[in-house]
Amino acid sequence: MDSLIAAAGRALTAGDVLGALKHVGWRDDPPALALRGIAMAQLGDYPRARDLLRRAARGFGPREPLARARCVVAEAEVALALRDFGAEPQRLDAAAQALAARGDRANARHAELIALRRHLLLGRLEAAHAALDTLDLEGAPAAHHALAALAAAEIALRSLRTRDARLALQRARTAASLAGIPALSAEIAQADASLRRPAARILHAGHEQPVTLDYVEALLASGTLVVDAMRHAVRDATGMASFARRPVLFALLRALATGWPGDVDRNALIARVFRTRQPDETHRARLRVEIGRLRRLLAPFADLTATARGFQLTPHGTRGAVVLASPVEGEQGALHGLLADGTAWSTSALALATGDSQRSVQRALAAMEAAGQVRAIGRARAQRWVAPPLVGFTTILLLPATPTGA
């Protein structure tokens, strides 16, 4: 390692990005390209950083596997910042194994933390939890302890375990203070603030109330029949049933739960679910069929009875029924949740995170753009989507949760 490379590395470690570029800004050898790539990433020029790191990895070649693996890890971190999930995760895993085999445990652990963060961004909570359990933090620097604790807090928040989240955030704050990284401390403070801001709305007996994560956690454990409009599911103390693939039945269920403890008029149900203001006998016949299907699915949770003017929902428990609604109206809650982090997302990345087709995501984004909720940056394949933060609410419950095998 020559003196200029060493000086650039020390400058980057100290946070002096411009000083590092003064040492290697005009050099094209692989070590200089790698340091320039890291510097560009710290300046926020992620496309340029990725290009430089790829050139450095090619320049190192198979004869320098350690340096090449470090470039792969740095490139994966840049891809994460770009919300680019196109690269195969096996490449990052192979780099982590190569680094660990050659004694570079710090960079190998950093690769594992990047993979963990990727799972979280894609909503793969089970995979993220498994990765966190296998993470070896013995002898790790304070920054790695802070990142691991922050990941544990996010898993707990999205699993509605607020006590575990607070304990993890306390560990993360302590470690971040030792690490002395302002950006990391700011991210932890933002996660801590999500516990105090409203996360959802409760619709009950004609009233609407914003509620925090603590309230939602207590509500789900209380035995109340909860119609979850964010996950399209119904829950009580005994279990849960998903209506994600039954939109008509869920629309009926939400309307009936919103009207609890009274009944809901047949014509109002038809207007709400079938989108027509002039019902005829065909609509009434279809309503009877859908009510029969809903009654069978709700049997473990509630009874559905006919009244003189419509239908009434009667939960089996004694605590009644409520609707747990998104902080924002509409069917694009998951997109709001993903875009609320202020980072530009591509359509393909949003589709991968939500589990929907790209065409479905494109239609939803077009509707959100027309409503002024998002805006596009760039064109064609370079197009990205950004959205302003949701004022007054946290979007933690809007984030998608994809099964591990999806």
mmCIF file of C-alpha atoms in Angstrom:
data_model
loop_
_atom_site.group_PDB
_atom_site.id
_atom_site.type_symbol
_atom_site.label_atom_id
_atom_site.label_comp_id
_atom_site.label_asym_id
_atom_site.label_seq_id
_atom_site.Cartn_x
_atom_site.Cartn_y
_atom_site.Cartn_z
ATOM 1 C CA MET A 1 0.000 0.000 0.000
ATOM 2 C CA ASP A 2 1.544 3.321 -1.063
ATOM 3 C CA SER A 3 1.498 6.462 1.054
ATOM 4 C CA LEU A 4 -1.302 8.194 -0.926
ATOM 5 C CA ILE A 5 -3.649 5.230 -0.575
ATOM 6 C CA ALA A 6 -2.898 5.037 3.143
ATOM 7 C CA ALA A 7 -3.493 8.773 3.555
ATOM 8 C CA ALA A 8 -6.800 8.569 1.651
ATOM 9 C CA GLY A 9 -7.928 5.681 3.836
ATOM 10 C CA ARG A 10 -7.128 7.625 7.005
ATOM 11 C CA ALA A 11 -9.005 10.651 5.659
ATOM 12 C CA LEU A 12 -12.119 8.575 4.916
ATOM 13 C CA THR A 13 -11.991 7.041 8.381
ATOM 14 C CA ALA A 14 -11.864 10.534 9.866
ATOM 15 C CA GLY A 15 -14.784 11.683 7.694
ATOM 16 C CA ASP A 16 -12.638 13.952 5.480
ATOM 17 C CA VAL A 17 -14.071 12.940 2.101
ATOM 18 C CA LEU A 18 -12.627 15.836 0.127
ATOM 19 C CA GLY A 19 -9.214 15.269 1.676
ATOM 20 C CA ALA A 20 -9.345 11.627 0.561
ATOM 21 C CA LEU A 21 -10.257 12.641 -2.976
ATOM 22 C CA LYS A 22 -7.296 15.019 -3.104
ATOM 23 C CA HIS A 23 -5.014 12.031 -2.598
ATOM 24 C CA VAL A 24 -6.585 9.616 -5.119
ATOM 25 C CA GLY A 25 -8.970 11.709 -7.225
ATOM 26 C CA TRP A 26 -6.969 11.325 -10.451
ATOM 27 C CA ARG A 27 -5.776 7.730 -10.055
ATOM 28 C CA ASP A 28 -7.336 4.739 -11.817
ATOM 29 C CA ASP A 29 -5.603 1.801 -10.109
ATOM 30 C CA PRO A 30 -7.976 -0.584 -8.253
ATOM 31 C CA PRO A 31 -7.213 0.606 -4.676
ATOM 32 C CA ALA A 32 -7.726 4.228 -5.694
ATOM 33 C CA LEU A 33 -10.948 3.378 -7.534
ATOM 34 C CA ALA A 34 -12.263 1.601 -4.435
ATOM 35 C CA LEU A 35 -11.480 4.571 -2.180
ATOM 36 C CA ARG A 36 -12.996 6.997 -4.683
ATOM 37 C CA GLY A 37 -16.123 4.846 -4.778
ATOM 38 C CA ILE A 38 -16.435 4.942 -0.989
ATOM 39 C CA ALA A 39 -15.898 8.701 -1.035
ATOM 40 C CA MET A 40 -18.608 9.185 -3.680
ATOM 41 C CA ALA A 41 -20.983 7.076 -1.591
ATOM 42 C CA GLN A 42 -20.330 9.267 1.450
ATOM 43 C CA LEU A 43 -21.075 12.320 -0.704
ATOM 44 C CA GLY A 44 -24.371 10.767 -1.817
ATOM 45 C CA ASP A 45 -23.439 10.178 -5.466
ATOM 46 C CA TYR A 46 -24.470 6.538 -5.383
ATOM 47 C CA PRO A 47 -24.554 5.768 -9.148
ATOM 48 C CA ARG A 48 -21.002 7.058 -9.540
ATOM 49 C CA ALA A 49 -19.917 5.197 -6.407
ATOM 50 C CA ARG A 50 -21.310 1.919 -7.701
ATOM 51 C CA ASP A 51 -19.546 2.344 -11.050
ATOM 52 C CA LEU A 52 -16.202 3.017 -9.357
ATOM 53 C CA LEU A 53 -16.559 0.036 -6.988
ATOM 54 C CA ARG A 54 -17.411 -2.285 -9.878
ATOM 55 C CA ARG A 55 -14.349 -1.110 -11.791
ATOM 56 C CA ALA A 56 -12.213 -1.645 -8.695
ATOM 57 C CA ALA A 57 -13.545 -5.188 -8.201
ATOM 58 C CA ARG A 58 -12.768 -6.047 -11.824
ATOM 59 C CA GLY A 59 -9.311 -4.520 -11.460
ATOM 60 C CA PHE A 60 -8.453 -6.576 -8.395
ATOM 61 C CA GLY A 61 -9.465 -9.803 -10.145
ATOM 62 C CA PRO A 62 -9.295 -13.359 -8.772
ATOM 63 C CA ARG A 63 -5.721 -12.983 -7.533
ATOM 64 C CA GLU A 64 -6.769 -10.528 -4.828
ATOM 65 C CA PRO A 65 -9.929 -12.134 -3.379
ATOM 66 C CA LEU A 66 -9.846 -10.141 -0.140
ATOM 67 C CA ALA A 67 -9.826 -6.741 -1.818
ATOM 68 C CA ARG A 68 -12.386 -7.890 -4.356
ATOM 69 C CA ALA A 69 -14.731 -9.155 -1.631
ATOM 70 C CA ARG A 70 -14.477 -5.809 0.162
ATOM 71 C CA CYS A 71 -15.514 -4.056 -3.042
ATOM 72 C CA VAL A 72 -18.511 -6.386 -3.373
ATOM 73 C CA VAL A 73 -19.605 -5.537 0.178
ATOM 74 C CA ALA A 74 -19.225 -1.792 -0.458
ATOM 75 C CA GLU A 75 -21.169 -2.104 -3.707
ATOM 76 C CA ALA A 76 -23.953 -3.993 -1.901
ATOM 77 C CA GLU A 77 -24.231 -1.174 0.634
ATOM 78 C CA VAL A 78 -24.497 1.362 -2.184
ATOM 79 C CA ALA A 79 -27.180 -0.778 -3.875
ATOM 80 C CA LEU A 80 -29.106 -0.796 -0.601
ATOM 81 C CA ALA A 81 -28.985 3.004 -0.475
ATOM 82 C CA LEU A 82 -30.235 3.085 -4.073
ATOM 83 C CA ARG A 83 -33.011 0.594 -3.201
ATOM 84 C CA ASP A 84 -31.648 -1.625 -5.975
ATOM 85 C CA PHE A 85 -32.506 -5.232 -5.151
ATOM 86 C CA GLY A 86 -31.629 -6.660 -8.552
ATOM 87 C CA ALA A 87 -28.262 -8.102 -7.496
ATOM 88 C CA GLU A 88 -28.262 -11.700 -6.316
ATOM 89 C CA PRO A 89 -27.881 -11.920 -2.518
ATOM 90 C CA GLN A 90 -25.690 -15.009 -3.003
ATOM 91 C CA ARG A 91 -22.908 -12.716 -4.250
ATOM 92 C CA LEU A 92 -22.901 -10.819 -0.968
ATOM 93 C CA ASP A 93 -23.018 -14.073 1.009
ATOM 94 C CA ALA A 94 -20.020 -15.399 -0.935
ATOM 95 C CA ALA A 95 -18.108 -12.183 -0.223
ATOM 96 C CA ALA A 96 -18.891 -12.458 3.491
ATOM 97 C CA GLN A 97 -17.650 -16.046 3.571
ATOM 98 C CA ALA A 98 -14.466 -15.087 1.692
ATOM 99 C CA LEU A 99 -13.767 -12.262 4.139
ATOM 100 C CA ALA A 100 -14.392 -14.463 7.188
ATOM 101 C CA ALA A 101 -12.158 -17.213 5.784
ATOM 102 C CA ARG A 102 -9.300 -14.712 5.399
ATOM 103 C CA GLY A 103 -9.637 -13.246 8.877
ATOM 104 C CA ASP A 104 -11.430 -10.007 7.994
ATOM 105 C CA ARG A 105 -14.205 -10.536 10.514
ATOM 106 C CA ALA A 106 -15.195 -6.858 10.662
ATOM 107 C CA ASN A 107 -16.059 -6.587 6.960
ATOM 108 C CA ALA A 108 -17.670 -10.039 6.988
ATOM 109 C CA ARG A 109 -19.946 -8.894 9.826
ATOM 110 C CA HIS A 110 -20.685 -5.699 7.920
ATOM 111 C CA ALA A 111 -21.787 -7.818 4.945
ATOM 112 C CA GLU A 112 -24.123 -9.770 7.223
ATOM 113 C CA LEU A 113 -25.616 -6.517 8.527
ATOM 114 C CA ILE A 114 -26.234 -5.361 4.950
ATOM 115 C CA ALA A 115 -28.016 -8.639 4.181
ATOM 116 C CA LEU A 116 -30.078 -8.214 7.366
ATOM 117 C CA ARG A 117 -31.064 -4.700 6.337
ATOM 118 C CA ARG A 118 -32.035 -5.961 2.882
ATOM 119 C CA HIS A 119 -34.424 -8.479 4.469
ATOM 120 C CA LEU A 120 -36.016 -5.693 6.501
ATOM 121 C CA LEU A 121 -36.494 -3.400 3.506
ATOM 122 C CA LEU A 122 -38.201 -6.233 1.629
ATOM 123 C CA GLY A 123 -40.437 -7.035 4.604
ATOM 124 C CA ARG A 124 -38.951 -10.498 5.183
ATOM 125 C CA LEU A 125 -39.148 -10.378 8.942
ATOM 126 C CA GLU A 126 -38.601 -14.081 9.548
ATOM 127 C CA ALA A 127 -35.424 -14.066 7.467
ATOM 128 C CA ALA A 128 -34.257 -10.875 9.209
ATOM 129 C CA HIS A 129 -34.857 -12.422 12.623
ATOM 130 C CA ALA A 130 -32.914 -15.547 11.634
ATOM 131 C CA ALA A 131 -30.024 -13.444 10.328
ATOM 132 C CA LEU A 132 -29.956 -11.427 13.548
ATOM 133 C CA ASP A 133 -29.869 -14.601 15.662
ATOM 134 C CA THR A 134 -26.808 -15.897 13.787
ATOM 135 C CA LEU A 135 -24.927 -12.575 13.890
ATOM 136 C CA ASP A 136 -21.713 -12.855 15.925
ATOM 137 C CA LEU A 137 -21.092 -9.544 17.700
ATOM 138 C CA GLU A 138 -18.215 -10.704 19.922
ATOM 139 C CA GLY A 139 -15.446 -8.132 19.641
ATOM 140 C CA ALA A 140 -17.533 -6.025 17.221
ATOM 141 C CA PRO A 141 -17.154 -2.229 17.111
ATOM 142 C CA ALA A 142 -19.817 -0.039 18.696
ATOM 143 C CA ALA A 143 -21.278 0.874 15.284
ATOM 144 C CA HIS A 144 -22.044 -2.776 14.530
ATOM 145 C CA HIS A 145 -23.680 -3.211 17.937
ATOM 146 C CA ALA A 146 -25.805 -0.135 17.242
ATOM 147 C CA LEU A 147 -26.860 -1.375 13.798
ATOM 148 C CA ALA A 148 -27.767 -4.806 15.147
ATOM 149 C CA ALA A 149 -29.798 -3.301 18.003
ATOM 150 C CA LEU A 150 -31.560 -0.946 15.583
ATOM 151 C CA ALA A 151 -32.487 -3.921 13.388
ATOM 152 C CA ALA A 152 -33.790 -5.772 16.457
ATOM 153 C CA ALA A 153 -35.886 -2.722 17.343
ATOM 154 C CA GLU A 154 -37.381 -2.531 13.856
ATOM 155 C CA ILE A 155 -38.278 -6.232 13.897
ATOM 156 C CA ALA A 156 -39.944 -5.758 17.294
ATOM 157 C CA LEU A 157 -41.823 -2.645 16.148
ATOM 158 C CA ARG A 158 -43.163 -4.327 13.031
ATOM 159 C CA SER A 159 -44.139 -7.357 15.123
ATOM 160 C CA LEU A 160 -45.932 -5.081 17.636
ATOM 161 C CA ARG A 161 -43.660 -5.919 20.569
ATOM 162 C CA THR A 162 -43.171 -2.403 21.863
ATOM 163 C CA ARG A 163 -41.411 -3.343 25.118
ATOM 164 C CA ASP A 164 -38.771 -5.314 23.221
ATOM 165 C CA ALA A 165 -38.433 -2.412 20.785
ATOM 166 C CA ARG A 166 -37.745 0.077 23.587
ATOM 167 C CA LEU A 167 -35.085 -2.166 25.128
ATOM 168 C CA ALA A 168 -33.391 -2.617 21.742
ATOM 169 C CA LEU A 169 -33.476 1.130 21.065
ATOM 170 C CA GLN A 170 -31.852 1.793 24.442
ATOM 171 C CA ARG A 171 -29.020 -0.585 23.505
ATOM 172 C CA ALA A 172 -28.743 1.085 20.098
ATOM 173 C CA ARG A 173 -28.527 4.594 21.644
ATOM 174 C CA THR A 174 -25.764 3.518 24.010
ATOM 175 C CA ALA A 175 -23.741 1.893 21.239
ATOM 176 C CA ALA A 176 -24.279 4.794 18.813
ATOM 177 C CA SER A 177 -23.065 7.240 21.465
ATOM 178 C CA LEU A 178 -19.853 5.223 21.781
ATOM 179 C CA ALA A 179 -19.495 5.018 18.003
ATOM 180 C CA GLY A 180 -19.901 8.780 17.590
ATOM 181 C CA ILE A 181 -21.726 8.569 14.247
ATOM 182 C CA PRO A 182 -24.342 11.373 14.023
ATOM 183 C CA ALA A 183 -26.289 9.794 11.146
ATOM 184 C CA LEU A 184 -26.716 6.559 13.107
ATOM 185 C CA SER A 185 -27.868 8.438 16.217
ATOM 186 C CA ALA A 186 -30.403 10.345 14.095
ATOM 187 C CA GLU A 187 -31.801 7.102 12.669
ATOM 188 C CA ILE A 188 -32.199 5.676 16.168
ATOM 189 C CA ALA A 189 -33.936 8.863 17.341
ATOM 190 C CA GLN A 190 -36.333 8.593 14.402
ATOM 191 C CA ALA A 191 -37.180 4.991 15.316
ATOM 192 C CA ASP A 192 -37.730 6.040 18.928
ATOM 193 C CA ALA A 193 -40.105 8.816 17.815
ATOM 194 C CA SER A 194 -42.267 6.261 15.986
ATOM 195 C CA LEU A 195 -43.297 4.871 19.377
ATOM 196 C CA ARG A 196 -44.792 8.211 20.378
ATOM 197 C CA ARG A 197 -46.529 9.169 17.133
ATOM 198 C CA PRO A 198 -49.918 7.745 16.057
ATOM 199 C CA ALA A 199 -49.567 4.654 13.876
ATOM 200 C CA ALA A 200 -53.167 3.950 12.868
ATOM 201 C CA ARG A 201 -56.776 5.046 13.240
ATOM 202 C CA ILE A 202 -59.474 3.239 15.191
ATOM 203 C CA LEU A 203 -62.990 3.416 13.723
ATOM 204 C CA HIS A 204 -65.539 2.509 16.371
ATOM 205 C CA ALA A 205 -69.255 3.256 16.735
ATOM 206 C CA GLY A 206 -69.088 6.152 14.311
ATOM 207 C CA HIS A 207 -65.993 7.724 15.863
ATOM 208 C CA GLU A 208 -62.395 7.960 14.647
ATOM 209 C CA GLN A 209 -59.380 8.003 16.963
ATOM 210 C CA PRO A 210 -55.643 8.079 16.125
ATOM 211 C CA VAL A 211 -53.718 5.530 18.213
ATOM 212 C CA THR A 212 -50.088 4.653 18.926
ATOM 213 C CA LEU A 213 -48.333 1.310 18.556
ATOM 214 C CA ASP A 214 -48.754 0.642 22.293
ATOM 215 C CA TYR A 215 -52.512 1.054 21.959
ATOM 216 C CA VAL A 216 -52.655 -1.246 18.930
ATOM 217 C CA GLU A 217 -50.634 -3.913 20.747
ATOM 218 C CA ALA A 218 -52.947 -3.733 23.768
ATOM 219 C CA LEU A 219 -56.024 -3.779 21.544
ATOM 220 C CA LEU A 220 -54.961 -6.963 19.759
ATOM 221 C CA ALA A 221 -54.383 -8.683 23.107
ATOM 222 C CA SER A 222 -57.670 -7.514 24.627
ATOM 223 C CA GLY A 223 -60.051 -9.954 22.948
ATOM 224 C CA THR A 224 -61.733 -7.255 20.867
ATOM 225 C CA LEU A 225 -62.686 -8.285 17.333
ATOM 226 C CA VAL A 226 -60.293 -6.217 15.218
ATOM 227 C CA VAL A 227 -60.924 -5.795 11.500
ATOM 228 C CA ASP A 228 -57.429 -4.905 10.295
ATOM 229 C CA ALA A 229 -57.836 -2.753 7.197
ATOM 230 C CA MET A 230 -54.048 -2.500 6.713
ATOM 231 C CA ARG A 231 -53.428 -6.242 6.503
ATOM 232 C CA HIS A 232 -56.934 -7.147 5.261
ATOM 233 C CA ALA A 233 -57.474 -9.551 8.125
ATOM 234 C CA VAL A 234 -59.726 -10.141 11.128
ATOM 235 C CA ARG A 235 -58.211 -10.834 14.544
ATOM 236 C CA ASP A 236 -59.251 -11.585 18.106
ATOM 237 C CA ALA A 237 -57.606 -13.206 21.120
ATOM 238 C CA THR A 238 -58.031 -16.692 19.609
ATOM 239 C CA GLY A 239 -56.479 -16.180 16.188
ATOM 240 C CA MET A 240 -56.506 -14.449 12.828
ATOM 241 C CA ALA A 241 -58.013 -15.003 9.381
ATOM 242 C CA SER A 242 -56.710 -13.310 6.246
ATOM 243 C CA PHE A 243 -58.992 -11.752 3.651
ATOM 244 C CA ALA A 244 -56.137 -10.540 1.442
ATOM 245 C CA ARG A 245 -57.434 -12.511 -1.543
ATOM 246 C CA ARG A 246 -61.113 -11.777 -0.838
ATOM 247 C CA PRO A 247 -61.525 -8.006 -1.369
ATOM 248 C CA VAL A 248 -65.316 -8.105 -1.697
ATOM 249 C CA LEU A 249 -65.774 -10.075 1.511
ATOM 250 C CA PHE A 250 -63.367 -7.809 3.361
ATOM 251 C CA ALA A 251 -65.206 -4.705 2.152
ATOM 252 C CA LEU A 252 -68.414 -6.207 3.523
ATOM 253 C CA LEU A 253 -66.726 -7.067 6.810
ATOM 254 C CA ARG A 254 -65.274 -3.576 7.206
ATOM 255 C CA ALA A 255 -68.656 -1.953 6.544
ATOM 256 C CA LEU A 256 -70.354 -4.221 9.099
ATOM 257 C CA ALA A 257 -67.639 -3.605 11.715
ATOM 258 C CA THR A 258 -67.824 0.141 11.138
ATOM 259 C CA GLY A 259 -71.568 0.007 11.785
ATOM 260 C CA TRP A 260 -71.247 -2.075 14.982
ATOM 261 C CA PRO A 261 -73.076 -2.299 17.382
ATOM 262 C CA GLY A 262 -75.968 -1.517 15.058
ATOM 263 C CA ASP A 263 -76.887 -3.135 11.764
ATOM 264 C CA VAL A 264 -76.048 -1.847 8.288
ATOM 265 C CA ASP A 265 -78.656 -1.216 5.610
ATOM 266 C CA ARG A 266 -78.617 -3.560 2.604
ATOM 267 C CA ASN A 267 -78.570 -0.710 0.096
ATOM 268 C CA ALA A 268 -75.663 0.910 1.963
ATOM 269 C CA LEU A 269 -73.724 -2.352 1.767
ATOM 270 C CA ILE A 270 -74.431 -2.672 -1.946
ATOM 271 C CA ALA A 271 -73.341 0.927 -2.576
ATOM 272 C CA ARG A 272 -70.171 0.439 -0.544
ATOM 273 C CA VAL A 273 -69.103 -2.942 -1.900
ATOM 274 C CA PHE A 274 -70.528 -3.141 -5.426
ATOM 275 C CA ARG A 275 -70.084 0.564 -6.252
ATOM 276 C CA THR A 276 -73.634 1.231 -7.424
ATOM 277 C CA ARG A 277 -76.264 3.665 -6.175
ATOM 278 C CA GLN A 278 -79.169 2.033 -8.029
ATOM 279 C CA PRO A 279 -79.390 -1.528 -6.718
ATOM 280 C CA ASP A 280 -81.672 -4.065 -8.301
ATOM 281 C CA GLU A 281 -82.577 -7.679 -7.541
ATOM 282 C CA THR A 282 -79.336 -8.995 -9.040
ATOM 283 C CA HIS A 283 -77.319 -6.902 -6.594
ATOM 284 C CA ARG A 284 -79.449 -8.057 -3.667
ATOM 285 C CA ALA A 285 -79.040 -11.675 -4.724
ATOM 286 C CA ARG A 286 -75.292 -11.248 -4.995
ATOM 287 C CA LEU A 287 -75.224 -9.604 -1.572
ATOM 288 C CA ARG A 288 -76.977 -12.624 -0.056
ATOM 289 C CA VAL A 289 -74.420 -14.956 -1.657
ATOM 290 C CA GLU A 290 -71.443 -12.922 -0.395
ATOM 291 C CA ILE A 291 -72.962 -12.618 3.078
ATOM 292 C CA GLY A 292 -73.293 -16.406 3.181
ATOM 293 C CA ARG A 293 -69.617 -16.800 2.298
ATOM 294 C CA LEU A 294 -68.596 -14.205 4.864
ATOM 295 C CA ARG A 295 -70.723 -15.865 7.556
ATOM 296 C CA ARG A 296 -68.872 -19.172 7.071
ATOM 297 C CA LEU A 297 -65.430 -17.536 7.250
ATOM 298 C CA LEU A 298 -66.377 -15.487 10.324
ATOM 299 C CA ALA A 299 -67.824 -18.441 12.240
ATOM 300 C CA PRO A 300 -64.775 -18.730 14.604
ATOM 301 C CA PHE A 301 -64.919 -15.008 15.418
ATOM 302 C CA ALA A 302 -68.469 -13.644 15.145
ATOM 303 C CA ASP A 303 -72.045 -14.260 14.070
ATOM 304 C CA LEU A 304 -73.620 -12.499 11.109
ATOM 305 C CA THR A 305 -77.385 -12.142 11.367
ATOM 306 C CA ALA A 306 -80.033 -10.664 9.110
ATOM 307 C CA THR A 307 -82.206 -7.825 10.428
ATOM 308 C CA ALA A 308 -85.265 -6.104 9.047
ATOM 309 C CA ARG A 309 -83.209 -3.543 7.148
ATOM 310 C CA GLY A 310 -79.844 -5.243 6.660
ATOM 311 C CA PHE A 311 -77.200 -7.289 8.481
ATOM 312 C CA GLN A 312 -75.536 -7.103 11.884
ATOM 313 C CA LEU A 313 -72.139 -8.266 13.107
ATOM 314 C CA THR A 314 -72.096 -9.858 16.587
ATOM 315 C CA PRO A 315 -68.602 -10.724 17.941
ATOM 316 C CA HIS A 316 -68.304 -13.826 20.117
ATOM 317 C CA GLY A 317 -66.434 -11.936 22.830
ATOM 318 C CA THR A 318 -67.779 -9.265 25.129
ATOM 319 C CA ARG A 319 -65.507 -6.437 23.996
ATOM 320 C CA GLY A 320 -67.166 -5.568 20.682
ATOM 321 C CA ALA A 321 -65.645 -4.813 17.280
ATOM 322 C CA VAL A 322 -63.408 -2.058 15.887
ATOM 323 C CA VAL A 323 -61.777 -1.276 12.552
ATOM 324 C CA LEU A 324 -58.019 -0.711 12.567
ATOM 325 C CA ALA A 325 -57.520 1.672 9.642
ATOM 326 C CA SER A 326 -54.462 3.054 7.892
ATOM 327 C CA PRO A 327 -53.222 6.570 8.731
ATOM 328 C CA VAL A 328 -53.946 7.455 5.086
ATOM 329 C CA GLU A 329 -57.032 6.733 3.044
ATOM 330 C CA GLY A 330 -56.824 4.548 -0.055
ATOM 331 C CA GLU A 331 -55.427 1.178 -1.003
ATOM 332 C CA GLN A 332 -51.785 2.264 -1.405
ATOM 333 C CA GLY A 333 -50.803 2.056 2.249
ATOM 334 C CA ALA A 334 -47.757 -0.159 1.637
ATOM 335 C CA LEU A 335 -46.407 2.255 -0.980
ATOM 336 C CA HIS A 336 -46.900 5.166 1.425
ATOM 337 C CA GLY A 337 -44.996 3.223 4.072
ATOM 338 C CA LEU A 338 -42.043 2.411 1.812
ATOM 339 C CA LEU A 339 -41.738 5.864 0.270
ATOM 340 C CA ALA A 340 -42.040 7.674 3.605
ATOM 341 C CA ASP A 341 -38.341 7.100 4.329
ATOM 342 C CA GLY A 342 -37.483 9.889 1.874
ATOM 343 C CA THR A 343 -35.450 7.602 -0.381
ATOM 344 C CA ALA A 344 -36.116 7.319 -4.111
ATOM 345 C CA TRP A 345 -37.481 3.875 -5.065
ATOM 346 C CA SER A 346 -37.754 2.303 -8.491
ATOM 347 C CA THR A 347 -40.984 0.646 -9.604
ATOM 348 C CA SER A 348 -39.307 -2.767 -9.675
ATOM 349 C CA ALA A 349 -38.004 -2.360 -6.103
ATOM 350 C CA LEU A 350 -41.459 -1.326 -4.869
ATOM 351 C CA ALA A 351 -43.014 -4.313 -6.625
ATOM 352 C CA LEU A 352 -40.475 -6.659 -5.035
ATOM 353 C CA ALA A 353 -41.075 -5.217 -1.567
ATOM 354 C CA THR A 354 -44.877 -5.260 -1.796
ATOM 355 C CA GLY A 355 -45.160 -8.604 -3.597
ATOM 356 C CA ASP A 356 -47.319 -7.056 -6.344
ATOM 357 C CA SER A 357 -46.698 -7.007 -10.079
ATOM 358 C CA GLN A 358 -44.866 -4.051 -11.560
ATOM 359 C CA ARG A 359 -47.942 -3.178 -13.592
ATOM 360 C CA SER A 360 -50.089 -3.016 -10.438
ATOM 361 C CA VAL A 361 -47.504 -0.814 -8.740
ATOM 362 C CA GLN A 362 -47.325 1.453 -11.803
ATOM 363 C CA ARG A 363 -51.099 1.941 -11.748
ATOM 364 C CA ALA A 364 -51.056 2.696 -8.023
ATOM 365 C CA LEU A 365 -48.195 5.176 -8.412
ATOM 366 C CA ALA A 366 -49.994 6.906 -11.283
ATOM 367 C CA ALA A 367 -53.055 7.357 -9.062
ATOM 368 C CA MET A 368 -50.907 8.644 -6.192
ATOM 369 C CA GLU A 369 -49.089 11.044 -8.538
ATOM 370 C CA ALA A 370 -52.414 12.406 -9.788
ATOM 371 C CA ALA A 371 -53.423 13.010 -6.170
ATOM 372 C CA GLY A 372 -50.142 14.819 -5.472
ATOM 373 C CA GLN A 373 -48.928 12.167 -3.017
ATOM 374 C CA VAL A 374 -45.777 11.119 -4.920
ATOM 375 C CA ARG A 375 -43.627 12.466 -7.713
ATOM 376 C CA ALA A 376 -41.381 10.853 -10.291
ATOM 377 C CA ILE A 377 -37.691 11.615 -10.815
ATOM 378 C CA GLY A 378 -36.005 10.707 -14.094
ATOM 379 C CA ARG A 379 -37.348 8.794 -17.054
ATOM 380 C CA ALA A 380 -37.582 5.256 -18.418
ATOM 381 C CA ARG A 381 -35.379 2.780 -16.519
ATOM 382 C CA ALA A 382 -33.799 5.570 -14.470
ATOM 383 C CA GLN A 383 -37.167 6.694 -13.116
ATOM 384 C CA ARG A 384 -37.516 6.767 -9.342
ATOM 385 C CA TRP A 385 -40.383 7.694 -7.029
ATOM 386 C CA VAL A 386 -40.268 9.862 -3.917
ATOM 387 C CA ALA A 387 -42.896 11.064 -1.465
ATOM 388 C CA PRO A 388 -43.000 13.620 1.353
ATOM 389 C CA PRO A 389 -43.062 12.219 4.894
ATOM 390 C CA LEU A 390 -46.453 11.524 6.435
ATOM 391 C CA VAL A 391 -46.875 14.370 8.915
ATOM 392 C CA GLY A 392 -48.043 13.423 12.391
ATOM 393 C CA PHE A 393 -48.095 9.643 11.849
ATOM 394 C CA THR A 394 -45.564 6.848 11.776
ATOM 395 C CA THR A 395 -45.806 4.418 8.854
ATOM 396 C CA ILE A 396 -44.379 1.363 10.637
ATOM 397 C CA LEU A 397 -47.670 -0.579 10.344
ATOM 398 C CA LEU A 398 -47.947 0.209 6.622
ATOM 399 C CA LEU A 399 -44.693 -1.554 5.752
ATOM 400 C CA PRO A 400 -45.301 -4.871 3.969
ATOM 401 C CA ALA A 401 -44.404 -8.187 5.546
ATOM 402 C CA THR A 402 -43.611 -10.844 2.966
ATOM 403 C CA PRO A 403 -43.376 -14.575 3.807
ATOM 404 C CA THR A 404 -39.797 -15.816 3.800
ATOM 405 C CA GLY A 405 -40.287 -18.110 0.844
ATOM 406 C CA ALA A 406 -41.932 -15.457 -1.343
#
